[in-house]
PDB file of C-alpha atoms and ligand atoms in Angstrom:
ATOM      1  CA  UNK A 401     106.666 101.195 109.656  1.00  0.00           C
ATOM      2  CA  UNK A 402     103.541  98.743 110.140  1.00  0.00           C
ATOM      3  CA  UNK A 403      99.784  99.833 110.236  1.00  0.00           C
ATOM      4  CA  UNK A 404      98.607  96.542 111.085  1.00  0.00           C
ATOM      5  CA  UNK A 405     100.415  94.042 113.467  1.00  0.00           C
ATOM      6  CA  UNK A 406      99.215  91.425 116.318  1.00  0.00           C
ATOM      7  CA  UNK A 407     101.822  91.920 117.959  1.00  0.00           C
ATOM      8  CA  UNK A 408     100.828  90.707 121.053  1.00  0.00           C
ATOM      9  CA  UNK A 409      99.950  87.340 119.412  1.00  0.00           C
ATOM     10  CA  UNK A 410     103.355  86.192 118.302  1.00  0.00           C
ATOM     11  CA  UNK A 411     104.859  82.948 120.408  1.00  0.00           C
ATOM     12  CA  UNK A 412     107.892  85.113 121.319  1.00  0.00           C
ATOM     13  CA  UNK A 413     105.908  88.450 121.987  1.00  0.00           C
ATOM     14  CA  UNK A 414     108.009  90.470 124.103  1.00  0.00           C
ATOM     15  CA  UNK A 415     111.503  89.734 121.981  1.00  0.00           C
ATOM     16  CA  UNK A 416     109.161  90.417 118.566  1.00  0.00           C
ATOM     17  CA  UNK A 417     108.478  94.097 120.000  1.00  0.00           C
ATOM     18  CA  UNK A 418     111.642  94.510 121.368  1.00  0.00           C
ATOM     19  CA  UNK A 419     113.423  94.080 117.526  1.00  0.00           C
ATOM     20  CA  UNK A 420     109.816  96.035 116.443  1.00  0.00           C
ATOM     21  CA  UNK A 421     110.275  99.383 119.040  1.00  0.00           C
ATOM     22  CA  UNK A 422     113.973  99.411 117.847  1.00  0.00           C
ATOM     23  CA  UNK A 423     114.140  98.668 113.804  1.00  0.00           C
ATOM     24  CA  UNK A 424     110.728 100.834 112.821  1.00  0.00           C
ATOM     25  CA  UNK A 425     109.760 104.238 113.078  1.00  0.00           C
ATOM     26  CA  UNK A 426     106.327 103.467 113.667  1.00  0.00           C
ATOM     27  CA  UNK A 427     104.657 100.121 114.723  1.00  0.00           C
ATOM     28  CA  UNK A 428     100.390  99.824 115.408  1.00  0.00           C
ATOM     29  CA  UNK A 429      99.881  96.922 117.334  1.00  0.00           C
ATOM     30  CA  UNK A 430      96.123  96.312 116.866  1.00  0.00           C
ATOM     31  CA  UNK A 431      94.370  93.608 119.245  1.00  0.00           C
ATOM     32  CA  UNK A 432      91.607  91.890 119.064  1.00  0.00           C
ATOM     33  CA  UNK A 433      89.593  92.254 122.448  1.00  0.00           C
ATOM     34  CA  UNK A 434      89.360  95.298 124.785  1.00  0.00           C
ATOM     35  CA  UNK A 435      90.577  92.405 127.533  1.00  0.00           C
ATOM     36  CA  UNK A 436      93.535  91.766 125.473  1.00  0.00           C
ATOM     37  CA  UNK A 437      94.210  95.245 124.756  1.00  0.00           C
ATOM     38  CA  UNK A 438      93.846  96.093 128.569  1.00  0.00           C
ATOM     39  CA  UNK A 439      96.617  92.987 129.126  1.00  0.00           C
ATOM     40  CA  UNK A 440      98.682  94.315 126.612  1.00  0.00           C
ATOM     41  CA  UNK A 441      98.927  97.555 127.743  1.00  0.00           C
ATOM     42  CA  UNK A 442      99.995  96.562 131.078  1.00  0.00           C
ATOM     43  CA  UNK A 443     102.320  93.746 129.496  1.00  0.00           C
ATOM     44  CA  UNK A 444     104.458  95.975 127.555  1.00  0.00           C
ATOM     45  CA  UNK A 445     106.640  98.647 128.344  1.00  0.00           C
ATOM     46  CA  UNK A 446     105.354 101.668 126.721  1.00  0.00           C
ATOM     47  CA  UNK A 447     107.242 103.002 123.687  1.00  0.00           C
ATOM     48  CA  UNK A 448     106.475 106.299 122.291  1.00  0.00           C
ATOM     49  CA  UNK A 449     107.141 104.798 118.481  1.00  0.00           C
ATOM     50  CA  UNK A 450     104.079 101.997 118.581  1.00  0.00           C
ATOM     51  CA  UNK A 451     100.530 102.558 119.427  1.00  0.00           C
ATOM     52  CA  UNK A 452      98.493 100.204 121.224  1.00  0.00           C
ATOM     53  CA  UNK A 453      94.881 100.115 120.118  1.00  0.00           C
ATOM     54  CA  UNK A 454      91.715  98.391 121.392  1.00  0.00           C
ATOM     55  CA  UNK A 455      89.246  96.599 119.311  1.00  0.00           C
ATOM     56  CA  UNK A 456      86.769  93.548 119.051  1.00  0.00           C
ATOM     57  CA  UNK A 457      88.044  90.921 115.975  1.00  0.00           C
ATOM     58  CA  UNK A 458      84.688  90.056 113.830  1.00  0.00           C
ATOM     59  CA  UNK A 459      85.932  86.751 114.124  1.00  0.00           C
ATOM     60  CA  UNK A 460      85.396  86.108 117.817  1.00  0.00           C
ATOM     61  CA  UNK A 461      82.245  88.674 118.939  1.00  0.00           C
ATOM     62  CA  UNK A 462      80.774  84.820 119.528  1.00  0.00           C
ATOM     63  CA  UNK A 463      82.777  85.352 122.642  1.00  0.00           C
ATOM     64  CA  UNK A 464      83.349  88.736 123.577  1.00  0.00           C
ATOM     65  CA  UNK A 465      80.458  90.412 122.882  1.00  0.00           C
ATOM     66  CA  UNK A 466      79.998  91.176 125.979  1.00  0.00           C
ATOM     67  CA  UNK A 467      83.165  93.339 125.961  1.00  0.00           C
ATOM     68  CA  UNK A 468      81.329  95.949 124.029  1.00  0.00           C
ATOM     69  CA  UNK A 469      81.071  98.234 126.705  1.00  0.00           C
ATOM     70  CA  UNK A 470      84.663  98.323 128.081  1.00  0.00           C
ATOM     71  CA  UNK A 471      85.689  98.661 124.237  1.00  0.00           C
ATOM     72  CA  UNK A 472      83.529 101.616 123.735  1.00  0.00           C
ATOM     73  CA  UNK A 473      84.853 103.307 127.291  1.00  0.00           C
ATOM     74  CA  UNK A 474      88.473 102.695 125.856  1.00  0.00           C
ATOM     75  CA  UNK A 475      87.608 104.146 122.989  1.00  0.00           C
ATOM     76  CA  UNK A 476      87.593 108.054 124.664  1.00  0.00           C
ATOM     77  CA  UNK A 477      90.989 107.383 125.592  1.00  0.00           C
ATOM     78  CA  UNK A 478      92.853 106.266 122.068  1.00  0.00           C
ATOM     79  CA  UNK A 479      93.434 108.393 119.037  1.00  0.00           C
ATOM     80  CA  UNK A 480      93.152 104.716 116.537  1.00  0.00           C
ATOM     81  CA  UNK A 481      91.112 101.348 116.765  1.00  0.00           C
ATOM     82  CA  UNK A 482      91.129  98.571 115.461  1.00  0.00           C
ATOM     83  CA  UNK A 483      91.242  95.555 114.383  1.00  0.00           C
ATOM     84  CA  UNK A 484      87.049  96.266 114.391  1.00  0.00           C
ATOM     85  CA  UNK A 485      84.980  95.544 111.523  1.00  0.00           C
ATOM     86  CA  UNK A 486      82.848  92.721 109.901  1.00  0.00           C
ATOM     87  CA  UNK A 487      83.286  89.656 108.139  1.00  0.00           C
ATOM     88  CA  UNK A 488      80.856  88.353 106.048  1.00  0.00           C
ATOM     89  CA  UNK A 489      82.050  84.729 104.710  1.00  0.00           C
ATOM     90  CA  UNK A 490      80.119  81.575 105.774  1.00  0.00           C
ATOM     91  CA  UNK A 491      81.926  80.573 108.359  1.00  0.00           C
ATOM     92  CA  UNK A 492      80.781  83.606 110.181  1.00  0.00           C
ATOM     93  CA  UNK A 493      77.483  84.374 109.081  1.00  0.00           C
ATOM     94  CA  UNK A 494      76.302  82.966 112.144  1.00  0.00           C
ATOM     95  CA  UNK A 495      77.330  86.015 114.255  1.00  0.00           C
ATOM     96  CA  UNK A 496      76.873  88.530 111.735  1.00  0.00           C
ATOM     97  CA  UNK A 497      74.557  90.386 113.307  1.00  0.00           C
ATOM     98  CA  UNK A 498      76.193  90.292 116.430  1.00  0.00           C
ATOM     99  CA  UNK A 499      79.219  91.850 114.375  1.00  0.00           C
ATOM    100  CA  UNK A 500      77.076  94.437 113.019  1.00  0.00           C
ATOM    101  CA  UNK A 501      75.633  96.042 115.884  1.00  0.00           C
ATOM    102  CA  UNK A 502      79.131  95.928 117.750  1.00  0.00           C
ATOM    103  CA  UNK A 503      81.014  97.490 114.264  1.00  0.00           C
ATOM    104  CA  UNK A 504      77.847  99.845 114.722  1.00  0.00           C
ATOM    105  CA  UNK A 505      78.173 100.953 117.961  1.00  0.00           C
ATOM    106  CA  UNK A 506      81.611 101.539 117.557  1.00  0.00           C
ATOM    107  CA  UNK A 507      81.508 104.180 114.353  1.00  0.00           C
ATOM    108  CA  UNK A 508      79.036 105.813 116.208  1.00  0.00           C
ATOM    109  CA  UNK A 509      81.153 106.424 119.227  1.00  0.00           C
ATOM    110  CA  UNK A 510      83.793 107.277 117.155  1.00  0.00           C
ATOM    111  CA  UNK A 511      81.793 110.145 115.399  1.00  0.00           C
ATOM    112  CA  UNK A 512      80.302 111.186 118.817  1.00  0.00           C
ATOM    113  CA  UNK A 513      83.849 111.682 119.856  1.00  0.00           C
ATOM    114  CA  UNK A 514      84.854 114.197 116.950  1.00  0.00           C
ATOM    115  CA  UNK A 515      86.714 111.413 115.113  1.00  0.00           C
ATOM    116  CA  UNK A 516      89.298 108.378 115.063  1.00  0.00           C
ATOM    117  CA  UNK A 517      91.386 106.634 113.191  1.00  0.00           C
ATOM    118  CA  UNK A 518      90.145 102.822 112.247  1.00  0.00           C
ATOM    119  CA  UNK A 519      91.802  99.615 111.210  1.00  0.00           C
ATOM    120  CA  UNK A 520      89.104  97.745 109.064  1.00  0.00           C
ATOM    121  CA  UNK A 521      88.199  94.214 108.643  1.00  0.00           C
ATOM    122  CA  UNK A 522      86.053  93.732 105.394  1.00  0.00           C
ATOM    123  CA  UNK A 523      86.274  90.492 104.334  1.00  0.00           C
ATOM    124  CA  UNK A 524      83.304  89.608 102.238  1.00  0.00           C
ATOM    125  CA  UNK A 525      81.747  92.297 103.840  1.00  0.00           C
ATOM    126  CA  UNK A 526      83.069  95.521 102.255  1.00  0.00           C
ATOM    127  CA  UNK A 527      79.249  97.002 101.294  1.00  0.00           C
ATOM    128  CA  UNK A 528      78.541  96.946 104.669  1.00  0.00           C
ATOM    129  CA  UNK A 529      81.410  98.412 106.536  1.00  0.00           C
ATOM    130  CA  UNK A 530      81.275 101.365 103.499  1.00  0.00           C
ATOM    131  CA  UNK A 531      77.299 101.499 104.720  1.00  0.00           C
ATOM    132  CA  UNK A 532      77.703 101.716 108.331  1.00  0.00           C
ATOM    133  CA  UNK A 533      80.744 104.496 107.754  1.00  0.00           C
ATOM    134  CA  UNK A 534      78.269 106.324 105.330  1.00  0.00           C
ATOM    135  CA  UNK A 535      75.929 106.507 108.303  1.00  0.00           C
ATOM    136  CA  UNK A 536      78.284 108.353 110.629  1.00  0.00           C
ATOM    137  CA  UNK A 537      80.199 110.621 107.756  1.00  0.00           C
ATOM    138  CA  UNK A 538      82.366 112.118 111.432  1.00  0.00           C
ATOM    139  CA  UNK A 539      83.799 109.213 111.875  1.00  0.00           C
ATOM    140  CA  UNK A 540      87.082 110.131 111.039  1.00  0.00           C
ATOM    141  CA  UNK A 541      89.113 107.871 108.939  1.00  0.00           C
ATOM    142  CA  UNK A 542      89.268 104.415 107.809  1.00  0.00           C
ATOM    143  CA  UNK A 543      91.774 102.393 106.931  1.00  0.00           C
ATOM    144  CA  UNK A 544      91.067  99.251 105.232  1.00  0.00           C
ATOM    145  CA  UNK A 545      93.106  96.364 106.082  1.00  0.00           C
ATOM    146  CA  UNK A 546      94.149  93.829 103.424  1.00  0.00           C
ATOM    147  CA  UNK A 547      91.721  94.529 101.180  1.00  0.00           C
ATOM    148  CA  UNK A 548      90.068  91.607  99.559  1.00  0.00           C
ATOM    149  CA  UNK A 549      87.082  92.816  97.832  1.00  0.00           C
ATOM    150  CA  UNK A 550      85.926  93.988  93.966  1.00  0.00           C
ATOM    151  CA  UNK A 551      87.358  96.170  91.499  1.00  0.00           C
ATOM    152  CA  UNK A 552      83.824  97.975  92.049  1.00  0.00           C
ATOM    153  CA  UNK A 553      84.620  97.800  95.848  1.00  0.00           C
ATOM    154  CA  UNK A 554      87.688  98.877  95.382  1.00  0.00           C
ATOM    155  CA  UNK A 555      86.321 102.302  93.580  1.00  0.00           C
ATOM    156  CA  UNK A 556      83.843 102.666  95.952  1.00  0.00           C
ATOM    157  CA  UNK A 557      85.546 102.901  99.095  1.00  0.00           C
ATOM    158  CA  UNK A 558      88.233 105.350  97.323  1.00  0.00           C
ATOM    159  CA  UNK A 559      85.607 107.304  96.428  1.00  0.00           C
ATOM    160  CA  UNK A 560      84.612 107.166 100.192  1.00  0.00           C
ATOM    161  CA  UNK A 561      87.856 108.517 101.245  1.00  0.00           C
ATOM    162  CA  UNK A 562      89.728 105.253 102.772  1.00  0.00           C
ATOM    163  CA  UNK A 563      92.882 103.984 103.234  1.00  0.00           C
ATOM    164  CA  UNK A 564      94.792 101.011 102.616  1.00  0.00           C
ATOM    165  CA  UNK A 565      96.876  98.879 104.444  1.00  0.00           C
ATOM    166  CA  UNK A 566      98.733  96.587 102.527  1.00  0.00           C
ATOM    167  CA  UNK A 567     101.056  93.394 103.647  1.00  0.00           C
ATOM    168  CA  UNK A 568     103.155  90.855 101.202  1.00  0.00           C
ATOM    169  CA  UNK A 569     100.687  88.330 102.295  1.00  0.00           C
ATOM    170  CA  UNK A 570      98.162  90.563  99.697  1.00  0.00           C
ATOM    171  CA  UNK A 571     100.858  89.238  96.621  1.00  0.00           C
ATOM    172  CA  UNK A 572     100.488  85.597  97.607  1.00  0.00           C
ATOM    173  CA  UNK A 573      97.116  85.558  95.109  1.00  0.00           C
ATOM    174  CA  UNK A 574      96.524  86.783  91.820  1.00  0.00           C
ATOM    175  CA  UNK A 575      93.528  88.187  92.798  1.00  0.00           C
ATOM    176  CA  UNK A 576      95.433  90.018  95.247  1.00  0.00           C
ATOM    177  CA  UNK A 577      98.094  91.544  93.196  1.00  0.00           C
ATOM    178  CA  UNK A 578      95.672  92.771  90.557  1.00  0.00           C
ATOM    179  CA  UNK A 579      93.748  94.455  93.692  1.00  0.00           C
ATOM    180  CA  UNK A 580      97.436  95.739  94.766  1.00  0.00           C
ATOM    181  CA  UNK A 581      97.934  97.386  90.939  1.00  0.00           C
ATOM    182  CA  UNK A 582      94.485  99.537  91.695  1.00  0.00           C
ATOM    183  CA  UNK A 583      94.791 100.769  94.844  1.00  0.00           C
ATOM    184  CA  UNK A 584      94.981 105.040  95.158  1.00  0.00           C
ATOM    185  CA  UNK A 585      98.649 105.544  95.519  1.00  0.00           C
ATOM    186  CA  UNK A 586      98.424 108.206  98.031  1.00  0.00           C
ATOM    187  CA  UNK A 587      96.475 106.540 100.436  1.00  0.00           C
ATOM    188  CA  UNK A 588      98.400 103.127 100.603  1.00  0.00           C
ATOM    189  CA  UNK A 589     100.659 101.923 103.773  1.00  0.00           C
ATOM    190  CA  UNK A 590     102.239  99.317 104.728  1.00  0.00           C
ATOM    191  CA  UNK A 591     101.131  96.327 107.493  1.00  0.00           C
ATOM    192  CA  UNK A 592     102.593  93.370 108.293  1.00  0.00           C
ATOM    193  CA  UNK A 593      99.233  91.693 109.954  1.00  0.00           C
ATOM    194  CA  UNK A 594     101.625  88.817 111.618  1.00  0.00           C
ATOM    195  CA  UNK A 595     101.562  86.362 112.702  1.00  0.00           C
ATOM    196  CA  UNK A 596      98.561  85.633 111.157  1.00  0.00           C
ATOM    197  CA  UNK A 597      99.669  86.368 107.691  1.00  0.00           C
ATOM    198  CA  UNK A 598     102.611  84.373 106.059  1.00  0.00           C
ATOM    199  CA  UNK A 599     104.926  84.607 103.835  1.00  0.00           C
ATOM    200  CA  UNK A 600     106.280  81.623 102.416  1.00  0.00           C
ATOM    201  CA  UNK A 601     104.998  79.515 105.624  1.00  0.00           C
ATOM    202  CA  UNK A 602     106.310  81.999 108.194  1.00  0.00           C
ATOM    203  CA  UNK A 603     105.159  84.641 109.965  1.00  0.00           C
ATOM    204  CA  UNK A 604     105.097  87.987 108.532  1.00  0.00           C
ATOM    205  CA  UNK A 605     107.585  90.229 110.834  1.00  0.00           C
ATOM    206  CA  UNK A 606     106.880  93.783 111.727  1.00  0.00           C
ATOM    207  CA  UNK A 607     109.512  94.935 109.938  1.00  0.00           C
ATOM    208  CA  UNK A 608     108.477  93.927 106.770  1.00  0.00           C
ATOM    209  CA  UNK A 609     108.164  97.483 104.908  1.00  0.00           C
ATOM    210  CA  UNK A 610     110.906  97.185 102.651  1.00  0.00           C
ATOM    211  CA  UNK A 611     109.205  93.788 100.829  1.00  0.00           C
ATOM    212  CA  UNK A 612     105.836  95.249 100.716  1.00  0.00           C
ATOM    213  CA  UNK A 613     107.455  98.346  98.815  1.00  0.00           C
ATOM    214  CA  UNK A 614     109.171  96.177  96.308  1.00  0.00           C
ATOM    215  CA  UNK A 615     106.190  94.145  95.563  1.00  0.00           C
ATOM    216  CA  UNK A 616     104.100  97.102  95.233  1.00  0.00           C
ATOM    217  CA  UNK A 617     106.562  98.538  93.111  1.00  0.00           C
ATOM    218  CA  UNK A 618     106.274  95.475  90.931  1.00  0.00           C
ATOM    219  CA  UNK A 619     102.638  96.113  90.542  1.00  0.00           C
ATOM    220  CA  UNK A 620     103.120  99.637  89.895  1.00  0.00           C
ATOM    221  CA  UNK A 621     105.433  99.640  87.580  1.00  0.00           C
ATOM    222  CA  UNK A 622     108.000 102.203  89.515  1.00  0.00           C
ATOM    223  CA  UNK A 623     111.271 101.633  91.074  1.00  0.00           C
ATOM    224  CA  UNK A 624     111.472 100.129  94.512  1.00  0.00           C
ATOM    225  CA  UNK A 625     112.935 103.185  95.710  1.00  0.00           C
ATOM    226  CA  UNK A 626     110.068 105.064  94.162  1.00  0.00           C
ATOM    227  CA  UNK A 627     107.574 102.714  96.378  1.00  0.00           C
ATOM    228  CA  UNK A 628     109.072 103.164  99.250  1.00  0.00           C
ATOM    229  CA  UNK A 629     108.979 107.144  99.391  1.00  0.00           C
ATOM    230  CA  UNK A 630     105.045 106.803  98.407  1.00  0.00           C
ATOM    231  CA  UNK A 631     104.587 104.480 101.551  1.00  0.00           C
ATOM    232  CA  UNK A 632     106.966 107.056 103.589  1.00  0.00           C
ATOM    233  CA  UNK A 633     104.777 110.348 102.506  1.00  0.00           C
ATOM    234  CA  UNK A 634     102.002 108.288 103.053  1.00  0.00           C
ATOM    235  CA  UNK A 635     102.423 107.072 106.250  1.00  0.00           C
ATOM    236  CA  UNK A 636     103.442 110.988 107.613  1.00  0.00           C
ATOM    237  CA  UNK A 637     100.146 111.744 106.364  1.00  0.00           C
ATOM    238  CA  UNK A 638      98.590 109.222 108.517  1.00  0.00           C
ATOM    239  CA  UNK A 639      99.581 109.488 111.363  1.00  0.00           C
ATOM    240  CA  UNK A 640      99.010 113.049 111.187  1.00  0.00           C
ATOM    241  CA  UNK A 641      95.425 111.934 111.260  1.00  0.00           C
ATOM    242  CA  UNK A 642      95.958 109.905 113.899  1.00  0.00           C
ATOM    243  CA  UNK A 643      97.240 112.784 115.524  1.00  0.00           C
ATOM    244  CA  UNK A 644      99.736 111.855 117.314  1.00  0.00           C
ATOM    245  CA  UNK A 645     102.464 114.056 116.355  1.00  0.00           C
ATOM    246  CA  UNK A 646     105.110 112.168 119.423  1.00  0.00           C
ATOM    247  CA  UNK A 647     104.751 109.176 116.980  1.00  0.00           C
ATOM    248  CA  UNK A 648     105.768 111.599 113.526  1.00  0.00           C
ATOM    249  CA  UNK A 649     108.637 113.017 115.000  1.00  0.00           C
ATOM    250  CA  UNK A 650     111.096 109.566 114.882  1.00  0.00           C
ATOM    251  CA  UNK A 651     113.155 109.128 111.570  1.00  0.00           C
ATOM    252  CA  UNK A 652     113.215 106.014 110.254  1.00  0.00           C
ATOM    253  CA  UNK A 653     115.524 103.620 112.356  1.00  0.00           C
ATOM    254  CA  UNK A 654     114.750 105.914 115.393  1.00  0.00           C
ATOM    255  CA  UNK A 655     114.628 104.057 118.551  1.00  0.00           C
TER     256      UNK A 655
HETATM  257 MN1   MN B1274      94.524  91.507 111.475  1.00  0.00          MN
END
């Protein structure tokens, strides 16, 4: 399974989701524009084992703001979105604002709607994105995408009921493998977040799971085995909430 992939953005897409549809169980295929998730959608052949959401990267509202509205009318018609949220380091600070009122706009929809399901972007930003999610408490439920903030962060947004997605990209720092070692058990699962994260110079594939698990069993001290049911139970729970009970009903392997 994979709670965080670009699918769309590899060089050899199509072959990419191919292997993806037939070796996982589950695959979300975030984008990062309501354009690109409009092309995708009509790109791919629909498979009932990976969801195809729409969102609006922080890293390029510069030049899709203007996308807002099509993003918010996709929005009634998806259970999940993402990849939304902010990003707060310098080398965006001069669209911040833009990326607030968009990340804004969009909790609120989702609350007006009775709920989704969110991939997150926080980097440098996680106050924020806790903040604006405190605002509209019907959100539904986020899920925090390689999570690079504070121990205090960390606690925080527990506390505030997210999730974690989680990618062997995280274990390339020591930062990020002390983060890994603190993160709620129950409400970790895995994410590949290729092609943009790498793993030893190469892409991160979809079907990563089974190295996240053993890495995270590293940091937890349990057998891999023992990591890999946690990210299993886990992930049934999610997509629960996502509900979209066609995508719970595949085993593992499952075409
Ligand atoms: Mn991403």
């Amino acid at each position: 399974m994979d709670f965080h992939c670009h699918l769309d953005l590899y060089p050899n897409a199509r072959e990419v989701y191919k292997e993806a549809c037939r070796r996982n169980s589950f695959t979300w295929l975030v984008t990062t524009s309501p354009k690109a998730f409009a092309a995708s959608s009509r790109a791919l052949v629909p498979s009932s084992n990976v969801l195809i959401t729409p969102g609006l990267h922080p890293e390029i509202v510069h030049e899709r703001a203007q996308e807002l509205d099509l993003l918010l009318e996709q929005i009634t018609t998806v259970p999940a979105i993402g990849e939304v949220g902010l990003d707060g380091s310098s080398r965006f600070q001069a669209t911040y604002d833009v990326q607030r009122r968009i990340f804004s706009a969009v909790v609120a929809r989702c609350e007006c709607l009775g709920g989704r399901v969110l991939s997150i972007h926080s980097r440098q930003a996680v106050k924020d994105v806790l903040a604006e999610l405190n605002l509209h408490p019907q959100f539904g439920t986020a899920v925090l995408h390689w999570f690079t903030g504070t121990s205090s962060e960390l606690k925080a947004a527990e506390a505030q009921g997210c999730w974690f997605s989680v990618g062997p990209a995280m274990f390339n720092s020591n930062s990020g493998r002390a983060l890994a070692a603190k993160l709620p058990r129950e409400r970790v699962v895995p994410e590949s977040d290729g092609p943009f994260a790498k793993l030893e110079g190469q892409p991160v594939m979809p079907w990563s799971m089974d190295v996240t698990a053993a890495l995270l069993a590293d940091a937890w001290g349990v057998t891999s085995d023992s990591a890999m049911n946690i990210l299993e139970q886990n992930s049934i729970r999610l997509l629960k909430l996502i509900q979209a009970p066609q995508l719970v009903k595949h085993g593992p392997g499952a075409p």
